[in-house]
Short mmCIF file of C-alpha atoms in Angstrom, two decimals:
data_model
loop_
_atom_site.label_atom_id
_atom_site.label_comp_id
_atom_site.label_asym_id
_atom_site.label_seq_id
_atom_site.Cartn_x
_atom_site.Cartn_y
_atom_site.Cartn_z
CA UNK Z 25 -5.97 -31.46 -51.28
CA UNK Z 26 -6.44 -33.31 -48.12
CA UNK Z 27 -5.09 -33.11 -45.41
CA UNK Z 28 -4.52 -34.33 -42.22
CA UNK Z 29 -3.62 -32.97 -38.95
CA UNK Z 30 -2.22 -35.23 -35.69
CA UNK Z 31 -1.41 -34.11 -32.49
CA UNK Z 32 1.34 -36.63 -30.24
CA UNK Z 33 1.63 -35.80 -26.90
CA UNK Z 34 5.10 -37.54 -26.88
CA UNK Z 35 6.07 -36.82 -30.51
CA UNK Z 36 10.11 -35.48 -30.84
CA UNK Z 37 10.91 -32.74 -33.16
CA UNK Z 38 12.29 -33.37 -35.82
CA UNK Z 39 14.21 -30.48 -36.19
CA UNK Z 40 16.39 -31.25 -34.83
CA UNK Z 41 19.22 -28.51 -35.80
CA UNK Z 42 17.46 -26.23 -33.20
CA UNK Z 43 16.48 -28.67 -30.54
CA UNK Z 44 18.97 -26.09 -28.53
CA UNK Z 45 15.89 -23.16 -28.65
CA UNK Z 46 14.11 -25.74 -26.86
CA UNK Z 47 15.63 -26.94 -24.01
CA UNK Z 48 14.18 -29.92 -24.39
CA UNK Z 49 12.23 -32.33 -27.04
CA UNK Z 50 8.97 -30.29 -26.98
CA UNK Z 51 6.67 -32.73 -26.27
CA UNK Z 52 3.06 -30.96 -27.97
CA UNK Z 53 3.54 -31.19 -31.61
CA UNK Z 54 0.89 -30.06 -34.83
CA UNK Z 55 1.97 -32.18 -37.99
CA UNK Z 56 1.00 -31.41 -41.63
CA UNK Z 57 2.11 -34.46 -43.48
CA UNK Z 58 0.67 -33.31 -47.03
CA UNK Z 59 1.99 -29.64 -46.10
CA UNK Z 60 5.09 -30.68 -44.79
CA UNK Z 61 4.59 -27.94 -41.67
CA UNK Z 62 5.05 -28.66 -38.31
CA UNK Z 63 4.69 -25.76 -35.38
CA UNK Z 64 5.45 -27.02 -31.92
CA UNK Z 65 4.57 -25.49 -28.32
CA UNK Z 66 6.97 -25.56 -25.46
CA UNK Z 67 7.42 -23.70 -22.05
CA UNK Z 68 9.48 -23.35 -19.40
CA UNK Z 69 9.23 -22.66 -15.96
CA UNK Z 70 12.18 -20.90 -13.10
CA UNK Z 71 11.17 -20.10 -9.56
CA UNK Z 72 14.86 -18.70 -7.65
CA UNK Z 73 14.74 -18.94 -3.56
CA UNK Z 74 18.05 -16.69 -2.20
CA UNK Z 75 19.33 -15.79 0.99
CA UNK Z 76 22.00 -13.13 1.24
CA UNK Z 77 24.37 -11.58 3.58
CA UNK Z 78 27.26 -8.47 2.69
CA UNK Z 79 28.28 -6.16 4.87
CA UNK Z 80 26.74 -2.70 4.20
CA UNK Z 81 24.50 -2.15 1.00
CA UNK Z 82 21.75 -4.68 1.92
CA UNK Z 83 20.21 -7.49 -0.29
CA UNK Z 84 16.78 -8.39 -0.46
CA UNK Z 85 16.46 -12.09 -0.01
CA UNK Z 86 13.53 -13.97 -0.98
CA UNK Z 87 12.15 -15.81 -3.90
CA UNK Z 88 10.43 -14.72 -7.31
CA UNK Z 89 9.31 -16.54 -10.09
CA UNK Z 90 13.18 -15.99 -12.21
CA UNK Z 91 11.32 -17.44 -16.21
CA UNK Z 92 8.05 -17.99 -17.58
CA UNK Z 93 7.84 -18.27 -21.05
CA UNK Z 94 5.60 -19.94 -24.05
CA UNK Z 95 7.57 -21.33 -26.88
CA UNK Z 96 6.53 -21.99 -30.74
CA UNK Z 97 8.43 -23.32 -33.57
CA UNK Z 98 7.52 -23.90 -37.24
CA UNK Z 99 9.52 -25.67 -40.11
CA UNK Z 100 8.48 -26.12 -43.53
CA UNK Z 101 9.97 -29.11 -45.54
CA UNK Z 102 13.40 -29.84 -44.40
CA UNK Z 103 15.05 -26.61 -44.31
CA UNK Z 104 13.02 -23.80 -43.41
CA UNK Z 105 12.56 -22.99 -39.56
CA UNK Z 106 10.85 -20.14 -37.77
CA UNK Z 107 10.96 -19.35 -34.27
CA UNK Z 108 9.32 -17.20 -31.49
CA UNK Z 109 9.23 -17.37 -27.35
CA UNK Z 110 7.48 -15.04 -25.18
CA UNK Z 111 8.94 -14.25 -21.46
CA UNK Z 112 6.46 -13.80 -18.72
CA UNK Z 113 8.91 -13.22 -15.76
CA UNK Z 114 9.35 -11.04 -12.69
CA UNK Z 115 5.82 -10.03 -14.15
CA UNK Z 116 5.82 -7.95 -17.18
CA UNK Z 117 5.81 -9.67 -21.12
CA UNK Z 118 8.89 -9.48 -22.87
CA UNK Z 119 9.48 -9.99 -26.49
CA UNK Z 120 12.28 -12.71 -26.57
CA UNK Z 121 13.67 -14.63 -29.77
CA UNK Z 122 12.09 -14.50 -33.02
CA UNK Z 123 14.30 -15.32 -36.14
CA UNK Z 124 13.73 -17.57 -39.23
CA UNK Z 125 16.24 -19.10 -40.86
CA UNK Z 126 16.99 -21.15 -43.37
CA UNK Z 127 19.22 -24.06 -43.64
CA UNK Z 128 20.36 -26.56 -46.18
CA UNK Z 129 23.04 -29.56 -45.86
CA UNK Z 130 25.72 -29.80 -48.29
CA UNK Z 131 27.29 -33.27 -49.98
CA UNK Z 132 29.88 -32.50 -47.84
CA UNK Z 133 27.29 -32.88 -45.22
CA UNK Z 134 28.45 -29.62 -43.88
CA UNK Z 135 24.93 -27.52 -42.75
CA UNK Z 136 24.99 -24.09 -43.55
CA UNK Z 137 22.13 -21.86 -42.54
CA UNK Z 138 20.67 -17.63 -43.13
CA UNK Z 139 19.46 -16.90 -40.12
CA UNK Z 140 18.03 -13.29 -39.49
CA UNK Z 141 15.82 -11.77 -36.57
CA UNK Z 142 15.81 -10.52 -33.02
CA UNK Z 143 18.39 -13.53 -31.33
CA UNK Z 144 22.07 -13.43 -29.19
CA UNK Z 145 24.66 -11.68 -30.86
CA UNK Z 146 27.56 -14.28 -32.06
CA UNK Z 147 30.41 -12.90 -30.33
CA UNK Z 148 27.64 -12.19 -27.08
CA UNK Z 149 30.36 -15.56 -25.76
CA UNK Z 150 29.36 -19.18 -25.40
CA UNK Z 151 27.94 -18.88 -21.40
CA UNK Z 152 25.06 -16.54 -23.18
CA UNK Z 153 24.69 -18.75 -26.74
CA UNK Z 154 23.63 -21.41 -24.00
CA UNK Z 155 20.44 -22.03 -22.86
CA UNK Z 156 19.55 -21.07 -19.71
CA UNK Z 157 17.18 -24.26 -19.33
CA UNK Z 158 20.45 -25.72 -20.76
CA UNK Z 159 22.94 -23.92 -17.64
CA UNK Z 160 24.20 -26.05 -15.80
CA UNK Z 161 24.54 -23.26 -13.31
CA UNK Z 162 21.77 -21.32 -12.04
CA UNK Z 163 22.28 -18.18 -13.62
CA UNK Z 164 25.46 -17.40 -16.28
CA UNK Z 165 29.55 -16.25 -14.95
CA UNK Z 166 28.97 -12.56 -14.06
CA UNK Z 167 31.54 -11.52 -16.39
CA UNK Z 168 28.98 -13.31 -20.10
CA UNK Z 169 26.67 -10.54 -18.58
CA UNK Z 170 29.03 -7.72 -18.53
CA UNK Z 171 31.27 -7.80 -20.96
CA UNK Z 172 29.54 -10.18 -23.54
CA UNK Z 173 26.62 -9.67 -25.81
CA UNK Z 174 23.29 -10.64 -25.53
CA UNK Z 175 19.77 -10.64 -28.23
CA UNK Z 176 19.55 -7.86 -30.88
CA UNK Z 177 17.87 -7.46 -34.15
CA UNK Z 178 19.93 -8.71 -37.63
CA UNK Z 179 21.29 -11.60 -40.10
CA UNK Z 180 24.41 -14.08 -39.89
CA UNK Z 181 25.14 -17.07 -41.94
CA UNK Z 182 26.69 -19.86 -40.26
CA UNK Z 183 28.47 -23.05 -41.24
CA UNK Z 184 28.86 -25.96 -38.89
CA UNK Z 185 30.62 -29.22 -39.71
CA UNK Z 186 32.53 -32.54 -38.01
CA UNK Z 187 35.51 -29.80 -37.06
CA UNK Z 188 34.63 -26.13 -37.91
CA UNK Z 189 32.18 -23.81 -36.82
CA UNK Z 190 31.82 -20.69 -38.61
CA UNK Z 191 29.38 -17.89 -37.53
CA UNK Z 192 29.51 -14.23 -37.87
CA UNK Z 193 26.77 -11.21 -38.71
CA UNK Z 194 25.09 -8.17 -38.96
CA UNK Z 195 23.44 -6.19 -36.54
CA UNK Z 196 21.82 -3.15 -35.26
CA UNK Z 197 22.31 -0.85 -32.09
CA UNK Z 198 18.71 -0.78 -30.73
CA UNK Z 199 15.58 -3.44 -32.42
CA UNK Z 200 13.03 -1.02 -32.07
CA UNK Z 201 15.09 2.18 -33.62
CA UNK Z 202 13.90 3.30 -30.92
CA UNK Z 203 16.89 5.87 -29.30
CA UNK Z 204 17.27 10.11 -28.44
CA UNK Z 205 19.07 10.71 -30.95
CA UNK Z 206 20.87 10.05 -33.48
CA UNK Z 207 21.17 6.79 -35.20
CA UNK Z 208 20.57 2.82 -34.54
CA UNK Z 209 23.91 2.14 -34.80
CA UNK Z 210 25.88 -0.99 -36.44
CA UNK Z 211 27.81 -3.78 -34.87
CA UNK Z 212 29.78 -6.48 -37.33
CA UNK Z 213 29.99 -9.88 -35.12
CA UNK Z 214 31.74 -13.79 -35.16
CA UNK Z 215 32.46 -16.72 -33.70
CA UNK Z 216 34.45 -18.84 -35.11
CA UNK Z 217 35.82 -22.87 -33.67
CA UNK Z 218 37.77 -25.86 -34.13
CA UNK Z 219 35.91 -28.92 -32.19
CA UNK Z 220 36.32 -32.37 -31.85
CA UNK Z 221 34.08 -34.63 -31.00
CA UNK Z 222 32.87 -38.68 -31.08
CA UNK Z 223 30.38 -40.27 -29.02
CA UNK Z 224 32.95 -40.81 -25.63
CA UNK Z 225 33.38 -36.77 -25.78
CA UNK Z 226 36.03 -34.48 -27.50
CA UNK Z 227 35.05 -30.41 -26.60
CA UNK Z 228 36.10 -27.24 -29.40
CA UNK Z 229 39.08 -23.80 -28.99
CA UNK Z 230 37.82 -20.62 -30.32
CA UNK Z 231 37.58 -17.18 -30.56
CA UNK Z 232 35.01 -14.35 -30.95
CA UNK Z 233 35.19 -10.57 -32.03
CA UNK Z 234 33.09 -7.93 -32.58
CA UNK Z 235 33.20 -4.21 -33.93
CA UNK Z 236 30.25 -1.85 -32.28
CA UNK Z 237 29.70 1.22 -33.40
CA UNK Z 238 26.97 3.54 -31.09
CA UNK Z 239 25.28 5.27 -32.75
CA UNK Z 240 22.37 6.83 -30.63
CA UNK Z 241 22.53 9.45 -27.51
CA UNK Z 242 20.71 12.20 -26.19
CA UNK Z 243 21.43 15.56 -27.46
CA UNK Z 244 23.12 18.67 -25.78
CA UNK Z 245 21.90 22.04 -26.77
CA UNK Z 246 24.00 25.39 -25.16
CA UNK Z 247 24.55 28.15 -26.55
CA UNK Z 248 22.70 27.41 -29.96
CA UNK Z 249 25.56 24.77 -30.84
CA UNK Z 250 23.60 21.13 -30.66
CA UNK Z 251 26.28 18.41 -29.36
CA UNK Z 252 25.07 14.40 -29.09
CA UNK Z 253 26.32 12.82 -26.37
CA UNK Z 254 26.58 8.55 -26.88
CA UNK Z 255 27.07 6.78 -23.64
CA UNK Z 256 27.62 3.08 -22.20
CA UNK Z 257 27.09 1.46 -19.57
CA UNK Z 258 28.53 -2.32 -18.22
CA UNK Z 259 27.14 -4.04 -15.81
CA UNK Z 260 26.43 -7.26 -14.33
CA UNK Z 261 23.87 -8.56 -11.58
CA UNK Z 262 25.38 -10.30 -7.93
CA UNK Z 263 25.45 -13.66 -10.93
CA UNK Z 264 21.30 -14.47 -9.13
CA UNK Z 265 18.15 -13.89 -9.80
CA UNK Z 266 15.83 -12.60 -7.42
CA UNK Z 267 17.90 -9.50 -6.49
CA UNK Z 268 19.39 -8.20 -10.24
CA UNK Z 269 20.40 -5.43 -8.29
CA UNK Z 270 23.28 -4.56 -10.29
CA UNK Z 271 24.42 -0.82 -8.88
CA UNK Z 272 27.41 -2.96 -7.77
CA UNK Z 273 29.60 -3.97 -10.66
CA UNK Z 274 28.70 -0.43 -12.61
CA UNK Z 275 30.04 1.45 -14.66
CA UNK Z 276 28.72 4.14 -16.85
CA UNK Z 277 31.18 5.77 -19.84
CA UNK Z 278 29.84 9.19 -21.70
CA UNK Z 279 30.89 9.88 -25.24
CA UNK Z 280 31.26 6.38 -25.49
CA UNK Z 281 31.89 5.95 -29.65
CA UNK Z 282 33.11 2.74 -30.99
CA UNK Z 283 33.45 -0.79 -29.31
CA UNK Z 284 35.89 -3.60 -30.27
CA UNK Z 285 35.47 -6.90 -27.90
CA UNK Z 286 37.62 -9.73 -28.02
CA UNK Z 287 37.23 -13.13 -26.59
CA UNK Z 288 38.31 -16.62 -26.52
CA UNK Z 289 37.13 -19.62 -25.09
CA UNK Z 290 37.50 -23.75 -24.30
CA UNK Z 291 35.07 -26.59 -24.04
CA UNK Z 292 36.39 -30.09 -22.49
CA UNK Z 293 33.94 -32.86 -22.02
CA UNK Z 294 33.40 -36.69 -21.45
CA UNK Z 295 30.60 -38.42 -20.73
CA UNK Z 296 30.15 -37.38 -16.74
CA UNK Z 297 32.25 -34.54 -16.62
CA UNK Z 298 32.70 -31.27 -18.30
CA UNK Z 299 34.67 -27.90 -18.12
CA UNK Z 300 34.38 -24.71 -20.16
CA UNK Z 301 35.90 -21.09 -20.44
CA UNK Z 302 35.69 -18.29 -21.56
CA UNK Z 303 37.54 -15.06 -21.77
CA UNK Z 304 36.69 -11.30 -22.49
CA UNK Z 305 38.08 -8.35 -23.68
CA UNK Z 306 36.53 -4.97 -24.00
CA UNK Z 307 37.59 -1.62 -25.77
CA UNK Z 308 35.89 1.88 -25.87
CA UNK Z 309 36.99 4.02 -27.86
CA UNK Z 310 34.93 7.93 -26.86
CA UNK Z 311 34.54 11.57 -29.26
CA UNK Z 312 33.10 14.72 -28.60
CA UNK Z 313 33.00 17.38 -30.57
CA UNK Z 314 34.91 19.41 -27.79
CA UNK Z 315 35.25 22.70 -29.35
CA UNK Z 316 30.94 23.43 -29.16
CA UNK Z 317 31.32 22.70 -25.97
CA UNK Z 318 34.69 24.96 -25.44
CA UNK Z 319 33.08 27.60 -26.51
CA UNK Z 320 29.62 26.40 -24.87
CA UNK Z 321 31.36 27.14 -22.07
CA UNK Z 322 33.68 30.75 -21.98
CA UNK Z 323 30.31 32.87 -20.66
CA UNK Z 324 30.70 31.53 -17.39
CA UNK Z 325 33.52 31.47 -14.59
CA UNK Z 326 34.23 28.68 -15.65
CA UNK Z 327 36.00 29.91 -19.06
CA UNK Z 328 38.59 28.74 -20.11
CA UNK Z 329 40.94 30.45 -22.11
CA UNK Z 330 42.25 28.15 -25.51
CA UNK Z 331 40.68 25.20 -26.32
CA UNK Z 332 43.60 23.09 -25.43
CA UNK Z 333 43.42 23.95 -21.53
CA UNK Z 334 40.09 23.11 -21.83
CA UNK Z 335 41.25 19.85 -23.40
CA UNK Z 336 43.95 19.20 -20.89
CA UNK Z 337 41.35 19.66 -17.95
CA UNK Z 338 39.21 16.91 -19.50
CA UNK Z 339 40.75 14.44 -20.96
CA UNK Z 340 38.71 11.72 -23.28
CA UNK Z 341 41.23 8.16 -23.10
CA UNK Z 342 40.59 4.65 -24.31
CA UNK Z 343 39.37 2.33 -21.92
CA UNK Z 344 39.82 -0.94 -21.30
CA UNK Z 345 38.04 -3.81 -19.45
CA UNK Z 346 38.48 -7.72 -19.23
CA UNK Z 347 37.22 -10.68 -17.41
CA UNK Z 348 36.74 -14.48 -17.99
CA UNK Z 349 35.36 -17.64 -16.04
CA UNK Z 350 36.08 -20.86 -15.64
CA UNK Z 351 33.53 -23.45 -14.67
CA UNK Z 352 33.08 -27.41 -14.17
CA UNK Z 353 30.95 -30.38 -13.43
CA UNK Z 354 30.88 -34.00 -12.43
CA UNK Z 355 28.42 -36.41 -13.00
CA UNK Z 356 26.89 -39.14 -9.95
CA UNK Z 357 24.85 -40.51 -11.99
CA UNK Z 358 22.30 -40.40 -15.24
CA UNK Z 359 22.42 -39.74 -18.83
CA UNK Z 360 25.93 -38.91 -20.92
CA UNK Z 361 26.80 -35.28 -21.43
CA UNK Z 362 26.03 -34.57 -25.23
CA UNK Z 363 27.09 -31.77 -26.85
CA UNK Z 364 24.94 -29.21 -29.27
CA UNK Z 365 26.45 -29.62 -32.78
CA UNK Z 366 24.30 -26.37 -34.90
CA UNK Z 367 24.88 -24.42 -31.98
CA UNK Z 368 28.50 -25.11 -30.26
CA UNK Z 369 27.47 -25.32 -26.20
CA UNK Z 370 27.10 -28.45 -24.11
CA UNK Z 371 23.06 -29.37 -23.65
CA UNK Z 372 21.13 -29.29 -21.02
CA UNK Z 373 19.80 -32.61 -18.76
CA UNK Z 374 18.89 -35.93 -20.84
CA UNK Z 375 17.15 -37.40 -18.21
CA UNK Z 376 17.63 -38.38 -13.75
CA UNK Z 377 21.07 -37.46 -13.11
CA UNK Z 378 22.42 -35.94 -10.37
CA UNK Z 379 25.04 -33.91 -10.33
CA UNK Z 380 27.95 -31.43 -8.76
CA UNK Z 381 29.43 -27.67 -10.65
CA UNK Z 382 31.63 -25.76 -9.71
CA UNK Z 383 33.53 -22.10 -11.42
CA UNK Z 384 35.03 -19.36 -10.85
CA UNK Z 385 34.52 -15.56 -11.90
CA UNK Z 386 36.42 -12.44 -12.21
CA UNK Z 387 35.23 -9.13 -13.76
CA UNK Z 388 36.72 -6.20 -14.23
CA UNK Z 389 35.26 -3.14 -14.18
CA UNK Z 390 37.96 -0.66 -13.38
CA UNK Z 391 40.37 1.48 -14.94
CA UNK Z 392 41.91 3.36 -12.99
CA UNK Z 393 44.19 5.78 -13.54
CA UNK Z 394 47.74 5.25 -11.86
CA UNK Z 395 47.94 8.44 -8.49
CA UNK Z 396 44.01 9.29 -9.39
CA UNK Z 397 42.43 10.34 -5.70
CA UNK Z 398 38.74 9.63 -5.55
CA UNK Z 399 36.17 11.33 -3.13
CA UNK Z 400 33.43 8.97 -2.15
CA UNK Z 401 31.20 11.72 -1.07
CA UNK Z 402 31.48 13.50 -4.80
CA UNK Z 403 31.77 9.81 -6.51
CA UNK Z 404 34.52 11.87 -8.09
CA UNK Z 405 38.77 10.69 -9.49
CA UNK Z 406 40.74 13.61 -9.74
CA UNK Z 407 44.36 13.72 -11.51
CA UNK Z 408 45.97 15.71 -9.75
CA UNK Z 409 46.36 12.57 -6.49
CA UNK Z 410 44.60 15.17 -4.23
CA UNK Z 411 40.95 16.90 -4.45
CA UNK Z 412 40.38 20.40 -5.31
CA UNK Z 413 37.85 22.78 -6.97
CA UNK Z 414 38.80 23.65 -9.55
CA UNK Z 415 37.71 21.55 -12.04
CA UNK Z 416 39.44 19.01 -13.51
CA UNK Z 417 37.31 15.52 -15.24
CA UNK Z 418 39.85 12.25 -14.39
CA UNK Z 419 39.57 9.76 -17.01
CA UNK Z 420 39.54 6.57 -15.11
CA UNK Z 421 36.43 4.39 -14.32
CA UNK Z 422 35.97 3.22 -11.04
CA UNK Z 423 33.55 0.28 -12.60
CA UNK Z 424 34.40 -2.38 -10.09
CA UNK Z 425 36.75 -5.40 -10.03
CA UNK Z 426 35.11 -8.38 -8.70
CA UNK Z 427 35.64 -12.57 -7.43
CA UNK Z 428 33.23 -14.92 -7.56
CA UNK Z 429 33.39 -18.68 -6.92
CA UNK Z 430 30.16 -21.12 -7.39
CA UNK Z 431 30.19 -24.32 -6.02
CA UNK Z 432 26.65 -26.27 -6.55
CA UNK Z 433 23.97 -29.21 -6.96
CA UNK Z 434 21.91 -30.54 -9.50
CA UNK Z 435 18.73 -33.04 -9.32
CA UNK Z 436 17.02 -33.66 -12.34
CA UNK Z 437 13.88 -35.99 -12.56
CA UNK Z 438 13.77 -36.43 -16.18
CA UNK Z 439 14.70 -33.75 -19.05
CA UNK Z 440 12.12 -31.57 -17.95
CA UNK Z 441 12.48 -30.53 -14.44
CA UNK Z 442 15.20 -29.88 -12.49
CA UNK Z 443 16.00 -28.65 -8.86
CA UNK Z 444 19.29 -26.72 -8.93
CA UNK Z 445 21.12 -25.51 -5.32
CA UNK Z 446 24.17 -23.17 -6.10
CA UNK Z 447 26.42 -21.05 -3.13
CA UNK Z 448 28.27 -18.03 -4.22
CA UNK Z 449 30.95 -15.76 -2.90
CA UNK Z 450 32.06 -12.95 -4.43
CA UNK Z 451 34.84 -10.38 -3.24
CA UNK Z 452 33.43 -7.54 -4.43
CA UNK Z 453 36.64 -3.68 -4.94
CA UNK Z 454 35.39 -0.87 -6.12
CA UNK Z 455 35.52 2.61 -4.79
CA UNK Z 456 32.31 4.20 -5.09
CA UNK Z 457 31.16 1.08 -2.21
CA UNK Z 458 34.04 0.61 0.09
CA UNK Z 459 31.93 -0.97 3.17
CA UNK Z 460 31.22 -3.38 0.83
CA UNK Z 461 33.90 -6.10 0.01
CA UNK Z 462 32.09 -10.06 0.87
CA UNK Z 463 28.93 -11.58 -0.62
CA UNK Z 464 27.72 -14.18 0.05
CA UNK Z 465 23.72 -16.24 -1.78
CA UNK Z 466 22.60 -19.72 -1.26
CA UNK Z 467 20.12 -20.00 -4.12
CA UNK Z 468 17.68 -22.69 -4.90
CA UNK Z 469 15.89 -23.12 -8.20
CA UNK Z 470 12.64 -25.42 -9.40
CA UNK Z 471 12.63 -25.70 -13.28
CA UNK Z 472 10.43 -27.32 -15.79
CA UNK Z 473 11.73 -26.99 -19.43
CA UNK Z 474 9.74 -28.59 -22.04
#
C-alpha cells in the first residue's frame, strides 16, 4: 500500500476535541492519510522571575524555569486519540499526562469518551483541569493546590453535549504502586455541569465529588505487634513557582483513612470578560488499631491503666477543611474569549491580546478545637488549655488559614508567546509561624506554547 507522508509547519490539528491538551493548535503535524493517522508534536516553555517581601521566614527571590515540556499526540481515524507529554522543569525529567481515549459522537450530537491513563482527576477542580499554558494567571489559586486533586492513574467516562457535561471515573492512589506498606488505595470521583454557551459567550454551573480510601502507609512494629499508620498531607505554595516552599500552609494528618471531597464551581464569560470561581470542602476521617498500640505501651513509665483512659488521652476525630477563589479578567483588545466544551474550561489566548485580571483566594487548613493551647516550641496543641507534661494529645490541626489577593496584566504577542505580570498580597494565620503574617509577591513570566 502506497503511503504518503505529509509534513506542514502551518497545519492545524484536526482533533479539536482535545486542543486543550496542547493549549494552542500545534504547528507540526505528520499525517499518513492512507492509514488515517496523524502525529503532532508541541512544546511549552515558561520562565518566571519573582521578588518576595515578608516579615520573618525568608522566601528566595530570583528566577527559574518553571516549566519546560515536549508534548505529543497521535490520532487514528475519527475516534482514537493518544496524548503524552514529558516535563523538564526544575532540571528534572518528569512524566506528565499520558493517556488513550476513544470518543464517539451520537445522533444527537453529544460526545461519549472513554479515557484510560495518567491525567487529572475529574474532581480536581476547574482550575486544575485547565492547562497552565491556557491559564490567565501565573499560578493557580492556592485553594485548588491544597484542596484540589492532581494527576492520577485511572479510567473515566465523559459525556459532553450542548447543555450537559458529566465526567466520572475510578483512580488509584499511586500510579506506580510504590507504597511503603499496605496496598494501593482507590478513589471514585466525578464532575457534573449544566451550561449555556453560544457565539457571544455563556457559562456553566456545576458540582464535583470524590471519595478516596487511603490504602498505603508505613508499618509500625512494637513488641511484636504491627500497625499500619496511614497519613495525608495537604499543602500549597504561595501561588508562585520560583520559591515552591509549601511549609507556610501545610498540614499532615496521621491515621487518615478516608477522604471525601465536595465542590461547586461557576464560570461566566463574554467576548471581552470572564468570571469564575470554585468552593472546596474536604473531609478526612481517621482510623487506627488503638488496642494494639495501647498494649504495646504498657511496659513503660507512660503505660495506661485501661484502654478507655488511653483513648481519652489520644483522641481521633474527623477533620474538615474549606477553601475557594473568585477570579476574573477583562480584555482590553484581542480575540474574543472562547470556551472549550470538551473539557468545560475557558480557553487560552487566540492571538494578540492585552488583558487585566484579578483574584481573591482563601485556603483554610486550620481545624482547631476551641480552647486548645498551642506551644510553638513543641509544635503541639494541648486540649486542657495550657501546656502540661502528662501526654494528653489534641486532635487539632493547625495547617494555616491564608487569604490572598492577586492583580495581573497579561500581553500575548500571538497565540504562541505571552508575557505576564502579577502582584499578590497574602495574609497568613498559623500558630506555628506567629511572625509570618503579611506576604508581598511581584512576579513576571515569559511563556511560549505551541
